[in-house]
Coordinates of C-alpha atoms in Angstrom, one line a residue:
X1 CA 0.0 0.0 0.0
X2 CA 1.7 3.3 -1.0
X3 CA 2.3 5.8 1.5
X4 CA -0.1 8.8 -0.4
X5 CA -2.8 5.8 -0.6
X6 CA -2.4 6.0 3.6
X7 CA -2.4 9.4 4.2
X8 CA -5.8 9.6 2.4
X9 CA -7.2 6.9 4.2
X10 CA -6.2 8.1 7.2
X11 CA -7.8 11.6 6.5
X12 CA -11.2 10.4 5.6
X13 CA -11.2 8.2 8.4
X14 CA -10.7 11.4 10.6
X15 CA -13.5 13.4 8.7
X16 CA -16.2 10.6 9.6
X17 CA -14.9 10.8 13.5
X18 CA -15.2 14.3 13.4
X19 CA -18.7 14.0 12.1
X20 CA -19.4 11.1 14.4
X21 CA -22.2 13.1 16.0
X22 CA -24.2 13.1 12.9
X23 CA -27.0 10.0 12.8
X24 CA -25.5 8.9 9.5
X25 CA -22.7 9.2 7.5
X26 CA -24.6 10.4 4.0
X27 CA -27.7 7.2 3.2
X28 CA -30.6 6.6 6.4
X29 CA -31.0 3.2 7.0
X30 CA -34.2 1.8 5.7
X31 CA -36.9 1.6 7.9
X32 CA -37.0 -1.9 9.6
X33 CA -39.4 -3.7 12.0
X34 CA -39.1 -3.6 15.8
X35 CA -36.6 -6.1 16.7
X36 CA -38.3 -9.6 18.1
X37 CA -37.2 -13.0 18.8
X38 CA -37.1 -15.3 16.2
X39 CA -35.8 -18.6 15.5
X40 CA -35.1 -20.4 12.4
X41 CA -34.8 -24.5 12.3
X42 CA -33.9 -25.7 8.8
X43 CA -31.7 -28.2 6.7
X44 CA -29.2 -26.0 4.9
X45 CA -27.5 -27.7 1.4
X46 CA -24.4 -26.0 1.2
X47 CA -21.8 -26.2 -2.0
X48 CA -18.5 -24.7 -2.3
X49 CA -17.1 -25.4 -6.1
X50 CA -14.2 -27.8 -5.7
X51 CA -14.3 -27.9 -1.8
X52 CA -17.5 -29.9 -0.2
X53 CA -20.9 -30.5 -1.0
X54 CA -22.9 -31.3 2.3
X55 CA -26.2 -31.2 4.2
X56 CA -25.9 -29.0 7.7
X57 CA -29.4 -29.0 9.9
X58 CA -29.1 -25.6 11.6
X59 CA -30.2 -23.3 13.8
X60 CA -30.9 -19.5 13.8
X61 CA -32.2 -17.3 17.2
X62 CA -32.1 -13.6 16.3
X63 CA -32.7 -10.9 18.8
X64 CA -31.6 -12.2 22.1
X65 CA -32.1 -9.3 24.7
X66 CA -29.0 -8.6 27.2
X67 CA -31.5 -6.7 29.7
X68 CA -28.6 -4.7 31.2
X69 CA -27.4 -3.4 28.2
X70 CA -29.4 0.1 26.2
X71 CA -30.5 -1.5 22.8
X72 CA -28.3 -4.8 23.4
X73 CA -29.2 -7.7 21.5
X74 CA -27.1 -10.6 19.5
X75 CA -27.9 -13.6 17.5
X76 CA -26.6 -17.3 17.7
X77 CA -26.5 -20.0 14.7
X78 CA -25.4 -23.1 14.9
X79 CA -25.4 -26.5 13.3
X80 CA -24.7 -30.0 11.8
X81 CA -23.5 -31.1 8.6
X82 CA -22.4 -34.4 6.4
X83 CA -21.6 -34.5 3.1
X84 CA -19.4 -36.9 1.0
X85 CA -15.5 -37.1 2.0
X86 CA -12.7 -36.8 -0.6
X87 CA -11.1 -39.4 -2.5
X88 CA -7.8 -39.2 -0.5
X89 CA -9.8 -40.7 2.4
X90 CA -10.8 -43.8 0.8
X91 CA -14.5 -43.2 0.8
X92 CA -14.9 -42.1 4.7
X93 CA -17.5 -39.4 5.3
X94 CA -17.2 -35.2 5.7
X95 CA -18.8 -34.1 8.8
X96 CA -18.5 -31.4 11.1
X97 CA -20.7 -28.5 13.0
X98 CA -20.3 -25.1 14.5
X99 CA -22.0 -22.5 17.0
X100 CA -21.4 -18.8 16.8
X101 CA -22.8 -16.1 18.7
X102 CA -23.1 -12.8 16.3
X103 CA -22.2 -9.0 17.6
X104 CA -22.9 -9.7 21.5
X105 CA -22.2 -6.5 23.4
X106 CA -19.5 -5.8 25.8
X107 CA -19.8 -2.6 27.1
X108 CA -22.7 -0.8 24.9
X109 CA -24.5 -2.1 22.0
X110 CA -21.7 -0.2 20.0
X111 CA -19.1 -2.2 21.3
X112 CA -19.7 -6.0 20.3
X113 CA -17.8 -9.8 20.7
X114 CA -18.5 -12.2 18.0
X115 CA -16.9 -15.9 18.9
X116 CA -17.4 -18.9 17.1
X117 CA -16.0 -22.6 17.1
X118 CA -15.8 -24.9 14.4
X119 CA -15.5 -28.5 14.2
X120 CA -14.4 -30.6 10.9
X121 CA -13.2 -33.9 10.0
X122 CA -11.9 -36.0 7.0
X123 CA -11.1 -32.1 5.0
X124 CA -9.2 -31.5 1.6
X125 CA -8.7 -27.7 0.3
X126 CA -8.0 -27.7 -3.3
X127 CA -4.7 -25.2 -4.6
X128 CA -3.5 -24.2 -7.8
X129 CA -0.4 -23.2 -9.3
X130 CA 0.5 -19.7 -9.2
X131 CA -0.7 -17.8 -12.2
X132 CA -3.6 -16.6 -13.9
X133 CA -2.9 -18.8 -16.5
X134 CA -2.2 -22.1 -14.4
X135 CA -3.4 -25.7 -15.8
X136 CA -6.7 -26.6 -14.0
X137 CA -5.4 -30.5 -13.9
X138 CA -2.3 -29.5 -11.8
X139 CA -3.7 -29.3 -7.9
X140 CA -2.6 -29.6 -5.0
X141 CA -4.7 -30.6 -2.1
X142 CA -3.9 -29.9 2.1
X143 CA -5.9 -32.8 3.8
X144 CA -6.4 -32.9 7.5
X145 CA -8.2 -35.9 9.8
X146 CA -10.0 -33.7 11.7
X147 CA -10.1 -29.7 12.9
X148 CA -11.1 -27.4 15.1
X149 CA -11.1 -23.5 14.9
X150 CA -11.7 -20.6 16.9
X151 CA -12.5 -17.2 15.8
X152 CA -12.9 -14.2 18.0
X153 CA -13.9 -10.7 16.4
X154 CA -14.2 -7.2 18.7
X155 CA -15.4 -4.8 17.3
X156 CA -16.8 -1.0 17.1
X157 CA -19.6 0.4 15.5
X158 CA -20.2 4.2 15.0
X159 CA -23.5 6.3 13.7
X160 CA -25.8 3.2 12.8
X161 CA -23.2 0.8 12.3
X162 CA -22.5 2.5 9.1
X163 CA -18.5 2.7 10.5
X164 CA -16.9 -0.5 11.7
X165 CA -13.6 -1.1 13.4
X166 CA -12.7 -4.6 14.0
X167 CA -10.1 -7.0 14.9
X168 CA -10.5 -10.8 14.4
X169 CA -8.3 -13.5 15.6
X170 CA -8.7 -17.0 14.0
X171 CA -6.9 -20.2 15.3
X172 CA -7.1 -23.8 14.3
X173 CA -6.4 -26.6 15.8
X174 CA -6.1 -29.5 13.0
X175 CA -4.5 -33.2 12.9
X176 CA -3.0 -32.6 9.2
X177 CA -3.3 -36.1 7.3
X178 CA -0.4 -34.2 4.7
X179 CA -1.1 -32.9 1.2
X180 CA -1.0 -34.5 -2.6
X181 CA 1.0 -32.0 -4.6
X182 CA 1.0 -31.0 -8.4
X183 CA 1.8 -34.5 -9.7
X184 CA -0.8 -36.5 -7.1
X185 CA 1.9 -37.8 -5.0
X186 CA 0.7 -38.2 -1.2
X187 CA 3.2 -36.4 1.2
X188 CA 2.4 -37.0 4.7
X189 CA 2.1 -34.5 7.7
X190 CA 5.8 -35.2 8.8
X191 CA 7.5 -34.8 6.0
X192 CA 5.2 -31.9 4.6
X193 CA 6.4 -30.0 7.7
X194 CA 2.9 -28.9 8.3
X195 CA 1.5 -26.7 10.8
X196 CA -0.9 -28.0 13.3
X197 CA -1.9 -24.8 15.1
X198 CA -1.6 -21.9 12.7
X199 CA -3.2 -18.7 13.5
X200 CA -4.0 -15.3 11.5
X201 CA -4.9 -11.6 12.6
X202 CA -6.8 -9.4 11.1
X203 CA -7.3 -6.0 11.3
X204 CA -10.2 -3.8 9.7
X205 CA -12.2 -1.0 9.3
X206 CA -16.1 -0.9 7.2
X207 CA -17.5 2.5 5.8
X208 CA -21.3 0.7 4.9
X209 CA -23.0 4.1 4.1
X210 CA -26.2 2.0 2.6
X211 CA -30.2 1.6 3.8
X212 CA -29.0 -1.7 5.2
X213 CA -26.0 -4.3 6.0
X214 CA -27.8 -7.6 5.3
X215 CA -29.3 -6.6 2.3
X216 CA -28.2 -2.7 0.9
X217 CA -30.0 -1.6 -2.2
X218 CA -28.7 2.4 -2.2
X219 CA -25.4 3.6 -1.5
X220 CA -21.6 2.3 -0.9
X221 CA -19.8 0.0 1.5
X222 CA -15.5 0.6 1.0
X223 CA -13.7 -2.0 3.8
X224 CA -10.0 -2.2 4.0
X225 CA -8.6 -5.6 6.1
X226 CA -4.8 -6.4 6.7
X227 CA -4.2 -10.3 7.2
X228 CA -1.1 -11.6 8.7
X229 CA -0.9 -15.1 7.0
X230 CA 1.4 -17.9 9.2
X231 CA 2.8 -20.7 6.8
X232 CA 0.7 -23.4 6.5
X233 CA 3.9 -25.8 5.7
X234 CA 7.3 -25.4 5.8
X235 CA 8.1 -24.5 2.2
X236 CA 5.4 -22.1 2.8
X237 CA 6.1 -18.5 3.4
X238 CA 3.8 -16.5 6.1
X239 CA 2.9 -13.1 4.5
X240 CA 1.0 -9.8 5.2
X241 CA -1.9 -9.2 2.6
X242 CA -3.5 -6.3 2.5
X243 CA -7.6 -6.3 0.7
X244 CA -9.7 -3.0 -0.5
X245 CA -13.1 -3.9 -1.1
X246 CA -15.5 -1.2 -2.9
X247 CA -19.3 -1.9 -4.0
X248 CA -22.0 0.4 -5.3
X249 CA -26.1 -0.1 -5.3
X250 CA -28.3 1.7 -7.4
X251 CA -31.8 1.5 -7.6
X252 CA -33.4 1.6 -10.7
X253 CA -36.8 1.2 -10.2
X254 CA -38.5 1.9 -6.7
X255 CA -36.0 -0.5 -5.1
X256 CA -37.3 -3.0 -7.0
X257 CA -34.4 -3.1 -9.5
X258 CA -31.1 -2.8 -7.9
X259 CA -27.9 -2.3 -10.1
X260 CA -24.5 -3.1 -8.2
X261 CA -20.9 -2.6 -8.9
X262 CA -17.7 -4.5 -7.1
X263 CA -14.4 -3.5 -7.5
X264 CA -12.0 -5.4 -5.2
X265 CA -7.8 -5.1 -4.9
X266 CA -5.8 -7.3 -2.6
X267 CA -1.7 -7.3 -2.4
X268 CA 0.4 -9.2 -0.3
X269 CA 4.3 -8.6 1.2
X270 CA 6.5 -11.2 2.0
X271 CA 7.6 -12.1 6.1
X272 CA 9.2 -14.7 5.9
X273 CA 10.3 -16.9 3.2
X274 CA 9.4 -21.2 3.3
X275 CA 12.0 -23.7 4.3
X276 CA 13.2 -26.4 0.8
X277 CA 15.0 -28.8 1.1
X278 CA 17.2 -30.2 -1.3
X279 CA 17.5 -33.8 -2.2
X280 CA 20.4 -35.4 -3.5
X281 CA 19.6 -39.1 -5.7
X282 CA 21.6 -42.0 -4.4
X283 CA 23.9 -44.2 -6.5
X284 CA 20.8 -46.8 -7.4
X285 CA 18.6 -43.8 -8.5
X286 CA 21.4 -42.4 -10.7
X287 CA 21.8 -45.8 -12.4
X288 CA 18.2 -46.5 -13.0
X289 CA 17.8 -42.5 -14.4
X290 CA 21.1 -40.5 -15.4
X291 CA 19.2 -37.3 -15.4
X292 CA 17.8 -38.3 -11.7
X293 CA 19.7 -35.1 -10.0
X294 CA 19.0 -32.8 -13.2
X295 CA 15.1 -33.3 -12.5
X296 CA 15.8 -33.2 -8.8
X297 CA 17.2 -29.5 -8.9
X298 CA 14.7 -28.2 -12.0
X299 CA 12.2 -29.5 -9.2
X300 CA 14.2 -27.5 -5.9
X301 CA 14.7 -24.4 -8.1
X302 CA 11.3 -24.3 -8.7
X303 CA 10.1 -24.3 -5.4
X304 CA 12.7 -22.6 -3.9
X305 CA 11.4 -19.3 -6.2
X306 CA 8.1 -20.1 -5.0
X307 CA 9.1 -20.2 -1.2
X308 CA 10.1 -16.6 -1.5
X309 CA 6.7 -15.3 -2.5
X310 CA 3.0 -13.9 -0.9
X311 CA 0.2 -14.4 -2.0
X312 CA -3.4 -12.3 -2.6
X313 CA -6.8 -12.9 -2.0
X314 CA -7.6 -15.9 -4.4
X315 CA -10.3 -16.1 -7.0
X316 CA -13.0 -18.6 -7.8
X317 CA -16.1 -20.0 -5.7
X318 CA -18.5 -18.6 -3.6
X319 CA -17.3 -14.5 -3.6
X320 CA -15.1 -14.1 -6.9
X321 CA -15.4 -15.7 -10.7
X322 CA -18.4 -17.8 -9.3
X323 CA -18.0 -20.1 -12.6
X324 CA -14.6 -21.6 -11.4
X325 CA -13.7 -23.7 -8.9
X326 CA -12.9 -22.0 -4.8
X327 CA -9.7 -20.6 -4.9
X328 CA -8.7 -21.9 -8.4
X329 CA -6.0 -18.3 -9.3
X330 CA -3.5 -16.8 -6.7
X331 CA -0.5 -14.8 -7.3
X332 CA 1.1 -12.1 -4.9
X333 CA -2.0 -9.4 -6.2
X334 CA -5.4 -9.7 -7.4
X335 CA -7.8 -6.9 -9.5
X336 CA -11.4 -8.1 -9.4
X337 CA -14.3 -6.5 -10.7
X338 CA -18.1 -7.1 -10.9
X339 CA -21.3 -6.4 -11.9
X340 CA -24.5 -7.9 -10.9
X341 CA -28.2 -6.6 -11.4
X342 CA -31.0 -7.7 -8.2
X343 CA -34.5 -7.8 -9.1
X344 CA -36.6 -8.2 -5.9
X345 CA -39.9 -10.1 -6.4
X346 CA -42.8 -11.4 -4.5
X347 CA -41.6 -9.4 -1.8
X348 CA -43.6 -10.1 1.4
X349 CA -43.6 -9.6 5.4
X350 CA -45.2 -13.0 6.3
X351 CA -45.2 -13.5 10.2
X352 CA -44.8 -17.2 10.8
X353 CA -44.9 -18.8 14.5
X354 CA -44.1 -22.8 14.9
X355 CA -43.2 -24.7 17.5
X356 CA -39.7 -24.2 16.5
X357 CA -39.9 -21.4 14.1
X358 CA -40.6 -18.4 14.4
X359 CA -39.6 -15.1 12.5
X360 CA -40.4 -13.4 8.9
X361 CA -40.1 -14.6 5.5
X362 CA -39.4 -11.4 3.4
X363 CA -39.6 -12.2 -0.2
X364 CA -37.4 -13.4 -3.4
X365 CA -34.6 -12.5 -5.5
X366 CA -33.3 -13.1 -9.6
X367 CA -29.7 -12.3 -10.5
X368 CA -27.6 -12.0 -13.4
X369 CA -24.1 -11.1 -13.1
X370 CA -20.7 -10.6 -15.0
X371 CA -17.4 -11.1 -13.5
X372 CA -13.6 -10.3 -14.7
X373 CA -10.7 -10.9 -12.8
X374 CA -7.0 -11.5 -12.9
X375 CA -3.5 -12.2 -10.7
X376 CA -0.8 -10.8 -11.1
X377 CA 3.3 -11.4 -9.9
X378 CA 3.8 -7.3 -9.4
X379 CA 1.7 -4.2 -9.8
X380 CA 3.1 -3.6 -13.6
X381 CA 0.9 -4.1 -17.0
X382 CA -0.1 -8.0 -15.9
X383 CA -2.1 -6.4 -13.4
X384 CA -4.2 -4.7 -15.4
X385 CA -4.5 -7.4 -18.3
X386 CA -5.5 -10.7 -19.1
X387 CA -9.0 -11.0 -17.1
X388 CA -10.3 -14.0 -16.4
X389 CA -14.5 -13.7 -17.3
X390 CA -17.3 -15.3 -15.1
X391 CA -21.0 -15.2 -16.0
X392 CA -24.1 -16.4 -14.3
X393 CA -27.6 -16.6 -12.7
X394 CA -28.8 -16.3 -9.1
X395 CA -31.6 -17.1 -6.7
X396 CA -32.0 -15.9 -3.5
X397 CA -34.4 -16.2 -0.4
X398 CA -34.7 -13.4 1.9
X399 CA -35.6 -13.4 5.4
X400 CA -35.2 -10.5 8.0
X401 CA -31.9 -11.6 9.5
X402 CA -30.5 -14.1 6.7
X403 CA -29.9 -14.5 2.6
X404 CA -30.2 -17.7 1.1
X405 CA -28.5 -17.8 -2.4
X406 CA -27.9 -20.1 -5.1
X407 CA -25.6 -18.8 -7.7
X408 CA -24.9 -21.0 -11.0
X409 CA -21.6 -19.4 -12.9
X410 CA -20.1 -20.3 -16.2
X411 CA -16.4 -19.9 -17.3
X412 CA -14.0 -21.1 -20.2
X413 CA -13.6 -24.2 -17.6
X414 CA -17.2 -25.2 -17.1
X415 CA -19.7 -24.5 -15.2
X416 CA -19.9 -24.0 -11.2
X417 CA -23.0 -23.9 -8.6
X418 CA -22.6 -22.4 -5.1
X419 CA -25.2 -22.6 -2.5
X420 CA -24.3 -20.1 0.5
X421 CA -25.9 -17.5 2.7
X422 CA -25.5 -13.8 2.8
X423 CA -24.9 -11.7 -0.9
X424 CA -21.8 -11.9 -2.7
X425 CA -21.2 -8.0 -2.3

């Protein structure tokens, strides 16, 4: 991040604090009902392109009151999924489940905790070689037996939470199983050097001057985060990345019709470079294949180089070039734009009370959107060039305190279909 790029950061920022008296930064929020308990008990598919496809039952409880607390209330969700396992684990089942507890308040309702805990086994996490123009067929894949992760954010609202700071902390705890590389060998934890209790900080601060967070449809929302990435394995190297995140709504026709623009930037600076190791072939090796140390070094070199770089914000899957696969391009920086048009239909405010549900179904959503994107080694001309394109269709459900979404994306590798909660952008 350049140092002229901070000092106007840093001067907006003071120009919303010193109008932090004002009830909004420029948009109102849109007029919502009074805030009541509800609770939401559903079976939730879930698929993330490449990752998992799986089945979680959940639960949703919006609006607990803190009685000694002005305006004080928080949400919980929690749940239960299964879903097939990779093919690494000979057949064995996905399964795992979490409980969160969303914006409970500390001190005021301005001043909130949000933990969570997660619980996985039998995982894979598909990764790509660096480059926008990597060969889909050469993936690597981190496998772990079984996981669990913390993650606690603080953080600090100003006007009607239309200013954010916030600092999150995420740890996992994880038995690695090891990871198959580019050419589908199966390198176990030991040897692999892996990590089994990485953690990450992150520090941030969300401008969302829009009629509403869950579900804005006039205005702008600009957040800035700064990651501090730990090696995952030993040839690995732990980084700093650094994301700007800009998006747009415009209605078109009385709210109805909602036009809305992305543009998203993420760099990354090297901390500390991975650990390779070189490997020397034996007498046997050399007499079965001459060129046995030749390969061997071509191979070191490579990841050596590799060793010594960050990496940005990936793209692909649920959030960025929804028609490829989660996280199928890094590189050290990322330039991702999109555009997406809502049309808001059948909208409702249907009041329905169960024995275990409770709450408000608030209507339905169509989307089309178009997608471009690109990765780049530096912050020269590849930055700015060869865009990867993404196209697709979206449906979405909308309650008062959740979005449902279904988004099917196309690319020049196929087709993709993610089903996930809470909009894009």
């Amino acid at each position: 991040m350049s140092p002229n790029f901070k000092k106007l950061l840093f001067i907006y920022i003071l120009f919303i604090f010193m109008a932090a008296e004002a009830s909004a930064i420029g948009f109102e929020r849109r007029e919502e009902p009074e805030k009541e308990y509800s609770i939401y008990t559903f079976p939730a598919p879930i698929a993330i392109p490449g990752v998992q496809n799986a089945l979680v039952v959940g639960t949703l409880i919006n609006n607990l009151k803190v009685p000694w607390i002005k305006d004080g209330y928080f949400d919980i969700i929690g749940g239960l999924g299964w879903g097939e396992g990779s093919k690494w684990f000979e057949g064995k089942k996905f399964k795992g489940g979490g409980l969160a507890i969303l914006d409970f308040p500390l001190i005021s309702s301005k001043f909130t905790f949000s933990p969570s805990i997660e619980y996985v086994e039998l995982f894979a996490y598909p990764i790509s070689e660096r480059g926008i123009n990597s060969d889909p067929d050469k993936t690597l894949y981190l496998l772990g037996e079984r996981a669990y992760s913390f993650i606690g954010e603080l953080s600090y609202y100003f006007f009607n939470k239309q200013l954010e700071l916030f600092y999150t902390y995420f740890k996992v705890d994880f038995d690695p199983y090891g990871y198959v590389d580019y050419k589908e060998n199966f390198i176990n934890a030991g040897n692999a050097g892996m990590s089994d209790s990485p953690h990450v900080d992150r520090f941030g601060i969300l401008i969302d001057d829009t009629d509403n967070r869950r579900d804005p449809r006039i205005g702008y929302s600009i957040q800035f985060d700064r990651w501090d990435w730990p090696s995952r394995w030993k040839e690995e190297a732990s980084f700093f990345q650094y994301d700007l995140d800009i998006s747009g709504y415009i209605p078109i026709q009385e709210q109805k019709l909602i036009f809305v623009a992305n543009q998203f930037f993420s760099t990354s600076k090297i901390k500390t470079p991975g650990q390779v190791d070189r490997y020397i072939c034996n007498e046997q090796e050399i007499s079965i294949n001459p060129s046995c140390q030749g390969i061997l070094d071509m191979f070191y070199e490579k990841n050596l180089e590799e060793s010594k770089k960050p990496k940005g914000t990936g793209l692909g899957g649920r959030f960025k070039l929804r028609g490829y696969r989660e996280g199928r391009f890094f590189d050290s920086h990322t330039n991702f734009r999109a555009l997406e048009l809502r049309w808001y239909f059948n909208e409702t405010q249907i009041d329905f009370d169960f024995i275990v549900q409770k709450g408000v179904f608030a209507g339905f959503q169509f989307a089309i959107f178009y997608e471009q994107g690109t990765v780049s080694p530096d912050l020269g001309h590849s930055f700015w060039e060869n865009f990867k394109d993404s196209y697709g269709v979206a449906f979405r459900g909308l309650f008062n305190s959740v979005v449902f979404r279904a988004d099917l994306g196309f690319s020049d590798e196929g087709s993709a279909l993610t089903i996930w909660y809470g909009h894009p952008f």
